[in-house]
mmCIF file of C-alpha atoms in Angstrom:
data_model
loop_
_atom_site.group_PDB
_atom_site.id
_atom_site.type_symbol
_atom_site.label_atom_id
_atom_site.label_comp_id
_atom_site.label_asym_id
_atom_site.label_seq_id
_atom_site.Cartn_x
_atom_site.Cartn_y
_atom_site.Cartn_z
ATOM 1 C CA UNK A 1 113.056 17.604 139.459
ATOM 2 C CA UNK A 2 113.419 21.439 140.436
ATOM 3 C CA UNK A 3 112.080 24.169 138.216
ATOM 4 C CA UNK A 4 115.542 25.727 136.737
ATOM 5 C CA UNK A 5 114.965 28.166 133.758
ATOM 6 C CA UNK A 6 117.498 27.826 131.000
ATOM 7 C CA UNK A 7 117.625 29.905 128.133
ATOM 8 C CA UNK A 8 117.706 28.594 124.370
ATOM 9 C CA UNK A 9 121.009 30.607 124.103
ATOM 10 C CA UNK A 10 122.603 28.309 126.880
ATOM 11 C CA UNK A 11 122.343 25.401 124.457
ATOM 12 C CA UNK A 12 124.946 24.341 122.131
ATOM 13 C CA UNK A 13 124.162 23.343 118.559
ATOM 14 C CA UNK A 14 124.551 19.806 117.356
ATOM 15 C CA UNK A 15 122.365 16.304 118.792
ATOM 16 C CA UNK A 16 122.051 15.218 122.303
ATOM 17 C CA UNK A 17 120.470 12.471 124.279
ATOM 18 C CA UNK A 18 119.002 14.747 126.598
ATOM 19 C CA UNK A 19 115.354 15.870 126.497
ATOM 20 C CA UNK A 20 113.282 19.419 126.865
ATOM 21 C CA UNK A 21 110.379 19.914 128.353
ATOM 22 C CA UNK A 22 108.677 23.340 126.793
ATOM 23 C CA UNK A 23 104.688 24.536 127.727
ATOM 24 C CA UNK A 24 103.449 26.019 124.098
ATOM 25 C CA UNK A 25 101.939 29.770 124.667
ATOM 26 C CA UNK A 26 100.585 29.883 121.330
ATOM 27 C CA UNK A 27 100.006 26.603 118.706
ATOM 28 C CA UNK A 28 99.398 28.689 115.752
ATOM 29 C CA UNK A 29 100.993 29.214 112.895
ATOM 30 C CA UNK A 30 102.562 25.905 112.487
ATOM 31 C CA UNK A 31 103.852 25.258 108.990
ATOM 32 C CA UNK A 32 103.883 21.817 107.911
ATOM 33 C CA UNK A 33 106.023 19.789 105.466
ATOM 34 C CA UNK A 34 103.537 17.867 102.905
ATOM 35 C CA UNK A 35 104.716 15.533 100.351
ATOM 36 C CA UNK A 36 103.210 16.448 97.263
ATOM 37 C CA UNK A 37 103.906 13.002 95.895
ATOM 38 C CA UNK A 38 102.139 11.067 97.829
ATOM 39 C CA UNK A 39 99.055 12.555 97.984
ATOM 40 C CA UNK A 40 99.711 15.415 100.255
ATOM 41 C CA UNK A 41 100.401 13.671 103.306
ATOM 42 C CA UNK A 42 101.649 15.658 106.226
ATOM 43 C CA UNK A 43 105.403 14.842 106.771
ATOM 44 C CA UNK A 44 106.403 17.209 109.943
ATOM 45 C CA UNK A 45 105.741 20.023 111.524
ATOM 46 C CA UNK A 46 108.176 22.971 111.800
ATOM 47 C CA UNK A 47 108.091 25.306 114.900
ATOM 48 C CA UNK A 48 109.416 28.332 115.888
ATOM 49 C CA UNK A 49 109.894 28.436 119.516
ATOM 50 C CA UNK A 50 110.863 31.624 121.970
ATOM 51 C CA UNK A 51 112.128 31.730 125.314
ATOM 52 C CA UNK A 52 111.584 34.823 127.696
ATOM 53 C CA UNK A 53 114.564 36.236 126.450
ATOM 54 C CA UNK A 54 112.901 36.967 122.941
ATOM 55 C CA UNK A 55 115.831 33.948 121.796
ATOM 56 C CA UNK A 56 114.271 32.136 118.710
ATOM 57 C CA UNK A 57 114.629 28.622 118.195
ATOM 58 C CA UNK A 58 113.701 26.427 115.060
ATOM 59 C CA UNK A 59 112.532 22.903 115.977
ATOM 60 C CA UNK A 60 110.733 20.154 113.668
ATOM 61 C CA UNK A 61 109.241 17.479 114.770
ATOM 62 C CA UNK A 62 108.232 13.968 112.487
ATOM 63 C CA UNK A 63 104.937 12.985 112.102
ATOM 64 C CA UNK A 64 104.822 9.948 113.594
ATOM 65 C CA UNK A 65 105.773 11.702 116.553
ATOM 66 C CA UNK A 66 103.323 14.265 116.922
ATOM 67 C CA UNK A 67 100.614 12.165 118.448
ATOM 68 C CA UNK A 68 102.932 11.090 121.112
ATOM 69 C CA UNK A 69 104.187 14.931 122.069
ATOM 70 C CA UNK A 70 101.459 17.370 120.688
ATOM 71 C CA UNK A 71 98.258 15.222 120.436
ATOM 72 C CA UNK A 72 95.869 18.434 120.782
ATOM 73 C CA UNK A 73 98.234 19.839 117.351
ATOM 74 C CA UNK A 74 97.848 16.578 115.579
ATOM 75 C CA UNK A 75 93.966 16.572 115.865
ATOM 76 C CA UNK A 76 93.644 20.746 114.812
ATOM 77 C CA UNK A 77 96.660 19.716 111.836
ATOM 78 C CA UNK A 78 94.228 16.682 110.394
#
């Protein structure tokens, strides 16, 4: 696959099947969403993401899913 740079203001809002592939510049802050009923356990992690453009992007991603896409930001989280 060729290197093509798209901007986060080229996407649309809404879901999609497809899949982005982003390299993290920074891994700090990250806030995290704990449920305080269950003992504090770490439910997601919300991100703020930038492009070169200075275009700002919320993601979150699910728990169970950040050992899988982040596993250096799931050790420093626990």
């Amino acid at each position: 696959m060729a290197n093509s740079s798209i901007f986060f203001s080229d996407f649309k809002s809404g879901r999609c099947s497809s899949t982005v592939q982003v390299r993290f510049l920074q891994i700090a802050p990250v806030l995290g969403a704990i449920n305080v009923r269950c003992g504090g356990e770490l439910m997601g992690v919300d991100m703020l993401l930038l492009d070169s453009e200075a275009t700002m992007m919320v993601a979150t991603m699910n728990v169970n899913r950040l050992a899988t896409y982040m596993p250096n930001a799931f050790k420093a989280l626990m």
